[in-house]
């Protein structure tokens, strides 16, 4: 309840600022604000639903059951992620050729077949790794979904290449709504972790149908393998990057499951899910829109300047304020939302709030670096970070999930800062551009900190439910006040998300 209210108030505050300041914004920003707003509001709805599923799951499942599903789903997460780089990015950034679409689809099908074989191997060794049959059983149930991911990822790239961002968000919204509703229904009926498996298939099937309806392009495998080989050669660094990112992001989960128990993984993953609900609300649309924007500019041979800082500033202003609110209120939020048995997750949540704050920076910098073909340089950084995460997790795991979260956070934050430095150099962004970004994002953050500090001093001993309510009111008031002060800057920043090149790409069917 508290979490939902936080995001609703934050989004409502943004919309209020936009409404009161429309006459101040330039007319050219209007379409950009609408496009950016649709993405963020759509993602907000999806995050409410996914967090609702998490709440029901944590209350209906034991910590061990939740941890077993978390471990099984990790292997599917990394498998699915492979389909959103490589051919996906290649299709977005490459000028049109007659065989482009069919080549990328064939690459996805080949990848799906290879991943299925690897998942079969994981299925065979999972019992020895985690000493429970639950993880193996769930991997077997989830593995066939890989082929659905292959086709939906291709369709998604086609939609974004055609700059149909609104259609993309509408489709994902419907798919996530149906999947979440089915999961909650089955959980409440007592179907256990199988409910979460059903959610995965329902979402992918709906996306497949809606994507197919939403584009004139039809799947065609074509013929010949020369171009497929070229796509895979271009993609190999991106595939390595996904595997290394998996080690950086989820390696600690696996280490905890091996050295401690699935229950330890459950605590760690539930904490990450709580914080990701907020960060994904902003980071995912920012990443998609910036990726589409920068790729479209590159296809049209336009330069990629320091506009990435402008994109980041408006989104970061609200995203960072929300993370501060969550960290401040976590002591009341976690038991209230998930149940008292999840109280040990509170310090882990606070640690993740600091770690996830860098995800907003990553959402822009990774797209920028890929557009500049800096995969090899990114790979070197990711190798070092992945090794650091695994070694640090293994070393501190006996001390508990909190220390693992802190250790992993230090390693991943270092990677984010290095990426930021690389993009600053490539974009030739000077001190003035950086200062403009700070001037846009700082006031809402400072307002939130001051409001929450004042609230804590004036009302320190409220009951949990009242502390949640009034803490949210204080945070919303502080962030809204700060956003109002820089309302014109925020409008301009959000508007920049929709400013794509005037010419649209060819829609000639393959």
JSON list of C-alpha atoms in Angstrom, two decimals, residues 216-381:
[
{"chain": "A", "resi": 216, "resn": "UNK", "atom": "CA", "xyz": [3.19, -4.76, -41.25]},
{"chain": "A", "resi": 217, "resn": "UNK", "atom": "CA", "xyz": [6.37, -6.83, -41.17]},
{"chain": "A", "resi": 218, "resn": "UNK", "atom": "CA", "xyz": [5.90, -10.58, -41.08]},
{"chain": "A", "resi": 219, "resn": "UNK", "atom": "CA", "xyz": [8.43, -13.18, -39.89]},
{"chain": "A", "resi": 220, "resn": "UNK", "atom": "CA", "xyz": [10.47, -14.60, -42.76]},
{"chain": "A", "resi": 221, "resn": "UNK", "atom": "CA", "xyz": [13.60, -16.70, -42.43]},
{"chain": "A", "resi": 222, "resn": "UNK", "atom": "CA", "xyz": [14.94, -16.01, -45.92]},
{"chain": "A", "resi": 223, "resn": "UNK", "atom": "CA", "xyz": [17.96, -17.97, -47.09]},
{"chain": "A", "resi": 224, "resn": "UNK", "atom": "CA", "xyz": [21.74, -17.96, -46.86]},
{"chain": "A", "resi": 225, "resn": "UNK", "atom": "CA", "xyz": [23.97, -17.74, -43.80]},
{"chain": "A", "resi": 226, "resn": "UNK", "atom": "CA", "xyz": [26.55, -15.11, -44.70]},
{"chain": "A", "resi": 227, "resn": "UNK", "atom": "CA", "xyz": [24.62, -12.23, -43.18]},
{"chain": "A", "resi": 228, "resn": "UNK", "atom": "CA", "xyz": [23.67, -14.29, -40.10]},
{"chain": "A", "resi": 229, "resn": "UNK", "atom": "CA", "xyz": [27.34, -14.89, -39.46]},
{"chain": "A", "resi": 230, "resn": "UNK", "atom": "CA", "xyz": [27.99, -11.16, -39.75]},
{"chain": "A", "resi": 231, "resn": "UNK", "atom": "CA", "xyz": [25.27, -10.43, -37.20]},
{"chain": "A", "resi": 232, "resn": "UNK", "atom": "CA", "xyz": [26.68, -12.96, -34.74]},
{"chain": "A", "resi": 233, "resn": "UNK", "atom": "CA", "xyz": [30.21, -11.61, -35.19]},
{"chain": "A", "resi": 234, "resn": "UNK", "atom": "CA", "xyz": [28.94, -8.10, -34.46]},
{"chain": "A", "resi": 235, "resn": "UNK", "atom": "CA", "xyz": [26.93, -9.41, -31.51]},
{"chain": "A", "resi": 236, "resn": "UNK", "atom": "CA", "xyz": [29.54, -11.51, -29.74]},
{"chain": "A", "resi": 237, "resn": "UNK", "atom": "CA", "xyz": [30.79, -8.71, -27.49]},
{"chain": "A", "resi": 238, "resn": "UNK", "atom": "CA", "xyz": [27.20, -7.90, -26.57]},
{"chain": "A", "resi": 239, "resn": "UNK", "atom": "CA", "xyz": [26.53, -11.54, -25.69]},
{"chain": "A", "resi": 240, "resn": "UNK", "atom": "CA", "xyz": [29.63, -11.61, -23.54]},
{"chain": "A", "resi": 241, "resn": "UNK", "atom": "CA", "xyz": [28.42, -8.39, -21.95]},
{"chain": "A", "resi": 242, "resn": "UNK", "atom": "CA", "xyz": [25.06, -9.95, -21.04]},
{"chain": "A", "resi": 243, "resn": "UNK", "atom": "CA", "xyz": [26.75, -12.96, -19.45]},
{"chain": "A", "resi": 244, "resn": "UNK", "atom": "CA", "xyz": [29.08, -10.69, -17.52]},
{"chain": "A", "resi": 245, "resn": "UNK", "atom": "CA", "xyz": [26.20, -8.43, -16.48]},
{"chain": "A", "resi": 246, "resn": "UNK", "atom": "CA", "xyz": [24.40, -11.54, -15.26]},
{"chain": "A", "resi": 247, "resn": "UNK", "atom": "CA", "xyz": [27.41, -12.38, -13.12]},
{"chain": "A", "resi": 248, "resn": "UNK", "atom": "CA", "xyz": [27.49, -8.80, -11.83]},
{"chain": "A", "resi": 249, "resn": "UNK", "atom": "CA", "xyz": [23.76, -8.56, -11.14]},
{"chain": "A", "resi": 250, "resn": "UNK", "atom": "CA", "xyz": [22.77, -12.10, -10.18]},
{"chain": "A", "resi": 251, "resn": "UNK", "atom": "CA", "xyz": [26.02, -13.85, -9.33]},
{"chain": "A", "resi": 252, "resn": "UNK", "atom": "CA", "xyz": [25.49, -13.07, -5.67]},
{"chain": "A", "resi": 253, "resn": "UNK", "atom": "CA", "xyz": [22.07, -14.80, -5.75]},
{"chain": "A", "resi": 254, "resn": "UNK", "atom": "CA", "xyz": [23.64, -18.00, -7.03]},
{"chain": "A", "resi": 255, "resn": "UNK", "atom": "CA", "xyz": [26.50, -17.82, -4.53]},
{"chain": "A", "resi": 256, "resn": "UNK", "atom": "CA", "xyz": [24.04, -17.37, -1.63]},
{"chain": "A", "resi": 257, "resn": "UNK", "atom": "CA", "xyz": [21.97, -20.31, -2.88]},
{"chain": "A", "resi": 258, "resn": "UNK", "atom": "CA", "xyz": [25.06, -22.54, -3.06]},
{"chain": "A", "resi": 259, "resn": "UNK", "atom": "CA", "xyz": [26.84, -21.49, 0.15]},
{"chain": "A", "resi": 260, "resn": "UNK", "atom": "CA", "xyz": [23.82, -20.79, 2.36]},
{"chain": "A", "resi": 261, "resn": "UNK", "atom": "CA", "xyz": [20.33, -21.77, 1.14]},
{"chain": "A", "resi": 262, "resn": "UNK", "atom": "CA", "xyz": [17.52, -20.86, -1.28]},
{"chain": "A", "resi": 263, "resn": "UNK", "atom": "CA", "xyz": [15.98, -18.94, 1.65]},
{"chain": "A", "resi": 264, "resn": "UNK", "atom": "CA", "xyz": [19.00, -16.60, 1.72]},
{"chain": "A", "resi": 265, "resn": "UNK", "atom": "CA", "xyz": [18.57, -16.08, -2.02]},
{"chain": "A", "resi": 266, "resn": "UNK", "atom": "CA", "xyz": [14.88, -15.40, -1.39]},
{"chain": "A", "resi": 267, "resn": "UNK", "atom": "CA", "xyz": [15.66, -12.58, 1.05]},
{"chain": "A", "resi": 268, "resn": "UNK", "atom": "CA", "xyz": [18.25, -11.09, -1.28]},
{"chain": "A", "resi": 269, "resn": "UNK", "atom": "CA", "xyz": [16.06, -11.32, -4.39]},
{"chain": "A", "resi": 270, "resn": "UNK", "atom": "CA", "xyz": [12.89, -10.00, -2.71]},
{"chain": "A", "resi": 271, "resn": "UNK", "atom": "CA", "xyz": [14.85, -6.98, -1.49]},
{"chain": "A", "resi": 272, "resn": "UNK", "atom": "CA", "xyz": [16.17, -6.35, -4.97]},
{"chain": "A", "resi": 273, "resn": "UNK", "atom": "CA", "xyz": [12.66, -6.72, -6.40]},
{"chain": "A", "resi": 274, "resn": "UNK", "atom": "CA", "xyz": [11.31, -4.06, -4.05]},
{"chain": "A", "resi": 275, "resn": "UNK", "atom": "CA", "xyz": [13.92, -1.52, -5.09]},
{"chain": "A", "resi": 276, "resn": "UNK", "atom": "CA", "xyz": [13.81, -2.53, -8.76]},
{"chain": "A", "resi": 277, "resn": "UNK", "atom": "CA", "xyz": [10.09, -1.81, -8.78]},
{"chain": "A", "resi": 278, "resn": "UNK", "atom": "CA", "xyz": [10.96, 1.85, -8.39]},
{"chain": "A", "resi": 279, "resn": "UNK", "atom": "CA", "xyz": [14.13, 2.03, -10.47]},
{"chain": "A", "resi": 280, "resn": "UNK", "atom": "CA", "xyz": [12.66, 0.06, -13.39]},
{"chain": "A", "resi": 281, "resn": "UNK", "atom": "CA", "xyz": [9.78, 2.52, -13.45]},
{"chain": "A", "resi": 282, "resn": "UNK", "atom": "CA", "xyz": [12.26, 5.15, -14.65]},
{"chain": "A", "resi": 283, "resn": "UNK", "atom": "CA", "xyz": [15.27, 3.21, -15.98]},
{"chain": "A", "resi": 284, "resn": "UNK", "atom": "CA", "xyz": [13.43, 0.92, -18.39]},
{"chain": "A", "resi": 285, "resn": "UNK", "atom": "CA", "xyz": [11.54, 3.61, -20.33]},
{"chain": "A", "resi": 286, "resn": "UNK", "atom": "CA", "xyz": [14.62, 5.83, -20.28]},
{"chain": "A", "resi": 287, "resn": "UNK", "atom": "CA", "xyz": [16.74, 3.01, -21.71]},
{"chain": "A", "resi": 288, "resn": "UNK", "atom": "CA", "xyz": [14.22, 2.13, -24.43]},
{"chain": "A", "resi": 289, "resn": "UNK", "atom": "CA", "xyz": [13.56, 5.72, -25.47]},
{"chain": "A", "resi": 290, "resn": "UNK", "atom": "CA", "xyz": [17.22, 6.74, -25.43]},
{"chain": "A", "resi": 291, "resn": "UNK", "atom": "CA", "xyz": [18.17, 3.58, -27.31]},
{"chain": "A", "resi": 292, "resn": "UNK", "atom": "CA", "xyz": [15.53, 4.31, -29.97]},
{"chain": "A", "resi": 293, "resn": "UNK", "atom": "CA", "xyz": [16.45, 8.00, -30.12]},
{"chain": "A", "resi": 294, "resn": "UNK", "atom": "CA", "xyz": [20.21, 7.55, -30.36]},
{"chain": "A", "resi": 295, "resn": "UNK", "atom": "CA", "xyz": [19.97, 4.65, -32.82]},
{"chain": "A", "resi": 296, "resn": "UNK", "atom": "CA", "xyz": [17.61, 6.63, -35.08]},
{"chain": "A", "resi": 297, "resn": "UNK", "atom": "CA", "xyz": [20.01, 9.56, -35.07]},
{"chain": "A", "resi": 298, "resn": "UNK", "atom": "CA", "xyz": [22.89, 7.29, -35.97]},
{"chain": "A", "resi": 299, "resn": "UNK", "atom": "CA", "xyz": [20.99, 5.64, -38.84]},
{"chain": "A", "resi": 300, "resn": "UNK", "atom": "CA", "xyz": [20.42, 9.13, -40.27]},
{"chain": "A", "resi": 301, "resn": "UNK", "atom": "CA", "xyz": [24.09, 10.01, -39.81]},
{"chain": "A", "resi": 302, "resn": "UNK", "atom": "CA", "xyz": [23.40, 12.61, -37.17]},
{"chain": "A", "resi": 303, "resn": "UNK", "atom": "CA", "xyz": [25.89, 13.29, -34.38]},
{"chain": "A", "resi": 304, "resn": "UNK", "atom": "CA", "xyz": [25.23, 12.07, -30.84]},
{"chain": "A", "resi": 305, "resn": "UNK", "atom": "CA", "xyz": [25.94, 15.08, -28.67]},
{"chain": "A", "resi": 306, "resn": "UNK", "atom": "CA", "xyz": [25.53, 15.74, -24.94]},
{"chain": "A", "resi": 307, "resn": "UNK", "atom": "CA", "xyz": [21.72, 15.44, -25.18]},
{"chain": "A", "resi": 308, "resn": "UNK", "atom": "CA", "xyz": [22.06, 12.23, -23.15]},
{"chain": "A", "resi": 309, "resn": "UNK", "atom": "CA", "xyz": [22.62, 14.40, -20.07]},
{"chain": "A", "resi": 310, "resn": "UNK", "atom": "CA", "xyz": [19.39, 16.24, -20.76]},
{"chain": "A", "resi": 311, "resn": "UNK", "atom": "CA", "xyz": [17.54, 12.92, -21.10]},
{"chain": "A", "resi": 312, "resn": "UNK", "atom": "CA", "xyz": [18.96, 11.77, -17.78]},
{"chain": "A", "resi": 313, "resn": "UNK", "atom": "CA", "xyz": [18.29, 14.93, -15.80]},
{"chain": "A", "resi": 314, "resn": "UNK", "atom": "CA", "xyz": [14.50, 15.02, -15.88]},
{"chain": "A", "resi": 315, "resn": "UNK", "atom": "CA", "xyz": [14.07, 11.32, -15.16]},
{"chain": "A", "resi": 316, "resn": "UNK", "atom": "CA", "xyz": [16.79, 11.25, -12.53]},
{"chain": "A", "resi": 317, "resn": "UNK", "atom": "CA", "xyz": [15.21, 14.15, -10.65]},
{"chain": "A", "resi": 318, "resn": "UNK", "atom": "CA", "xyz": [12.20, 12.04, -9.71]},
{"chain": "A", "resi": 319, "resn": "UNK", "atom": "CA", "xyz": [13.85, 8.61, -9.69]},
{"chain": "A", "resi": 320, "resn": "UNK", "atom": "CA", "xyz": [16.54, 9.55, -7.18]},
{"chain": "A", "resi": 321, "resn": "UNK", "atom": "CA", "xyz": [13.98, 11.31, -4.97]},
{"chain": "A", "resi": 322, "resn": "UNK", "atom": "CA", "xyz": [11.93, 8.10, -4.94]},
{"chain": "A", "resi": 323, "resn": "UNK", "atom": "CA", "xyz": [14.92, 5.97, -3.93]},
{"chain": "A", "resi": 324, "resn": "UNK", "atom": "CA", "xyz": [15.68, 8.30, -1.04]},
{"chain": "A", "resi": 325, "resn": "UNK", "atom": "CA", "xyz": [12.07, 7.99, 0.12]},
{"chain": "A", "resi": 326, "resn": "UNK", "atom": "CA", "xyz": [12.19, 4.20, -0.04]},
{"chain": "A", "resi": 327, "resn": "UNK", "atom": "CA", "xyz": [15.46, 3.97, 1.91]},
{"chain": "A", "resi": 328, "resn": "UNK", "atom": "CA", "xyz": [14.19, 6.35, 4.58]},
{"chain": "A", "resi": 329, "resn": "UNK", "atom": "CA", "xyz": [10.91, 4.46, 5.09]},
{"chain": "A", "resi": 330, "resn": "UNK", "atom": "CA", "xyz": [12.15, 0.89, 4.52]},
{"chain": "A", "resi": 331, "resn": "UNK", "atom": "CA", "xyz": [11.97, -0.02, 8.22]},
{"chain": "A", "resi": 332, "resn": "UNK", "atom": "CA", "xyz": [8.18, 0.37, 8.07]},
{"chain": "A", "resi": 333, "resn": "UNK", "atom": "CA", "xyz": [7.61, -0.42, 4.41]},
{"chain": "A", "resi": 334, "resn": "UNK", "atom": "CA", "xyz": [9.05, -3.92, 4.14]},
{"chain": "A", "resi": 335, "resn": "UNK", "atom": "CA", "xyz": [7.13, -5.59, 7.01]},
{"chain": "A", "resi": 336, "resn": "UNK", "atom": "CA", "xyz": [3.97, -3.72, 6.03]},
{"chain": "A", "resi": 337, "resn": "UNK", "atom": "CA", "xyz": [4.15, -4.74, 2.37]},
{"chain": "A", "resi": 338, "resn": "UNK", "atom": "CA", "xyz": [5.61, -8.26, 2.52]},
{"chain": "A", "resi": 339, "resn": "UNK", "atom": "CA", "xyz": [4.74, -9.42, 6.04]},
{"chain": "A", "resi": 340, "resn": "UNK", "atom": "CA", "xyz": [6.63, -9.62, 9.30]},
{"chain": "A", "resi": 341, "resn": "UNK", "atom": "CA", "xyz": [8.60, -12.71, 8.26]},
{"chain": "A", "resi": 342, "resn": "UNK", "atom": "CA", "xyz": [10.47, -10.51, 5.74]},
{"chain": "A", "resi": 343, "resn": "UNK", "atom": "CA", "xyz": [11.75, -8.01, 8.34]},
{"chain": "A", "resi": 344, "resn": "UNK", "atom": "CA", "xyz": [15.37, -9.25, 7.89]},
{"chain": "A", "resi": 345, "resn": "UNK", "atom": "CA", "xyz": [15.21, -7.83, 4.37]},
{"chain": "A", "resi": 346, "resn": "UNK", "atom": "CA", "xyz": [15.08, -4.20, 5.60]},
{"chain": "A", "resi": 347, "resn": "UNK", "atom": "CA", "xyz": [18.85, -3.50, 5.68]},
{"chain": "A", "resi": 348, "resn": "UNK", "atom": "CA", "xyz": [19.24, -5.24, 2.32]},
{"chain": "A", "resi": 349, "resn": "UNK", "atom": "CA", "xyz": [16.61, -2.93, 0.83]},
{"chain": "A", "resi": 350, "resn": "UNK", "atom": "CA", "xyz": [18.44, 0.14, 2.13]},
{"chain": "A", "resi": 351, "resn": "UNK", "atom": "CA", "xyz": [21.69, -1.11, 0.60]},
{"chain": "A", "resi": 352, "resn": "UNK", "atom": "CA", "xyz": [20.02, -1.71, -2.75]},
{"chain": "A", "resi": 353, "resn": "UNK", "atom": "CA", "xyz": [18.59, 1.82, -2.78]},
{"chain": "A", "resi": 354, "resn": "UNK", "atom": "CA", "xyz": [22.14, 3.15, -2.98]},
{"chain": "A", "resi": 355, "resn": "UNK", "atom": "CA", "xyz": [23.20, 0.55, -5.54]},
{"chain": "A", "resi": 356, "resn": "UNK", "atom": "CA", "xyz": [20.21, 0.94, -7.86]},
{"chain": "A", "resi": 357, "resn": "UNK", "atom": "CA", "xyz": [20.58, 4.72, -8.05]},
{"chain": "A", "resi": 358, "resn": "UNK", "atom": "CA", "xyz": [23.25, 4.13, -10.68]},
{"chain": "A", "resi": 359, "resn": "UNK", "atom": "CA", "xyz": [20.82, 2.21, -12.92]},
{"chain": "A", "resi": 360, "resn": "UNK", "atom": "CA", "xyz": [19.44, 5.51, -14.23]},
{"chain": "A", "resi": 361, "resn": "UNK", "atom": "CA", "xyz": [22.91, 6.49, -15.40]},
{"chain": "A", "resi": 362, "resn": "UNK", "atom": "CA", "xyz": [23.42, 3.07, -17.01]},
{"chain": "A", "resi": 363, "resn": "UNK", "atom": "CA", "xyz": [20.12, 3.38, -18.89]},
{"chain": "A", "resi": 364, "resn": "UNK", "atom": "CA", "xyz": [21.59, 6.18, -21.02]},
{"chain": "A", "resi": 365, "resn": "UNK", "atom": "CA", "xyz": [25.32, 5.44, -21.09]},
{"chain": "A", "resi": 366, "resn": "UNK", "atom": "CA", "xyz": [25.06, 1.84, -22.32]},
{"chain": "A", "resi": 367, "resn": "UNK", "atom": "CA", "xyz": [22.87, 2.87, -25.28]},
{"chain": "A", "resi": 368, "resn": "UNK", "atom": "CA", "xyz": [25.30, 5.66, -26.15]},
{"chain": "A", "resi": 369, "resn": "UNK", "atom": "CA", "xyz": [28.33, 3.36, -26.01]},
{"chain": "A", "resi": 370, "resn": "UNK", "atom": "CA", "xyz": [26.67, 0.66, -28.12]},
{"chain": "A", "resi": 371, "resn": "UNK", "atom": "CA", "xyz": [25.75, 3.23, -30.77]},
{"chain": "A", "resi": 372, "resn": "UNK", "atom": "CA", "xyz": [29.45, 4.15, -30.90]},
{"chain": "A", "resi": 373, "resn": "UNK", "atom": "CA", "xyz": [30.44, 0.47, -31.20]},
{"chain": "A", "resi": 374, "resn": "UNK", "atom": "CA", "xyz": [32.33, 0.50, -27.92]},
{"chain": "A", "resi": 375, "resn": "UNK", "atom": "CA", "xyz": [31.37, -3.09, -27.06]},
{"chain": "A", "resi": 376, "resn": "UNK", "atom": "CA", "xyz": [34.96, -4.23, -26.64]},
{"chain": "A", "resi": 377, "resn": "UNK", "atom": "CA", "xyz": [35.81, -1.46, -24.19]},
{"chain": "A", "resi": 378, "resn": "UNK", "atom": "CA", "xyz": [32.61, -2.17, -22.27]},
{"chain": "A", "resi": 379, "resn": "UNK", "atom": "CA", "xyz": [33.51, -5.86, -22.23]},
{"chain": "A", "resi": 380, "resn": "UNK", "atom": "CA", "xyz": [36.82, -5.23, -20.51]},
{"chain": "A", "resi": 381, "resn": "UNK", "atom": "CA", "xyz": [35.09, -3.28, -17.76]}
]
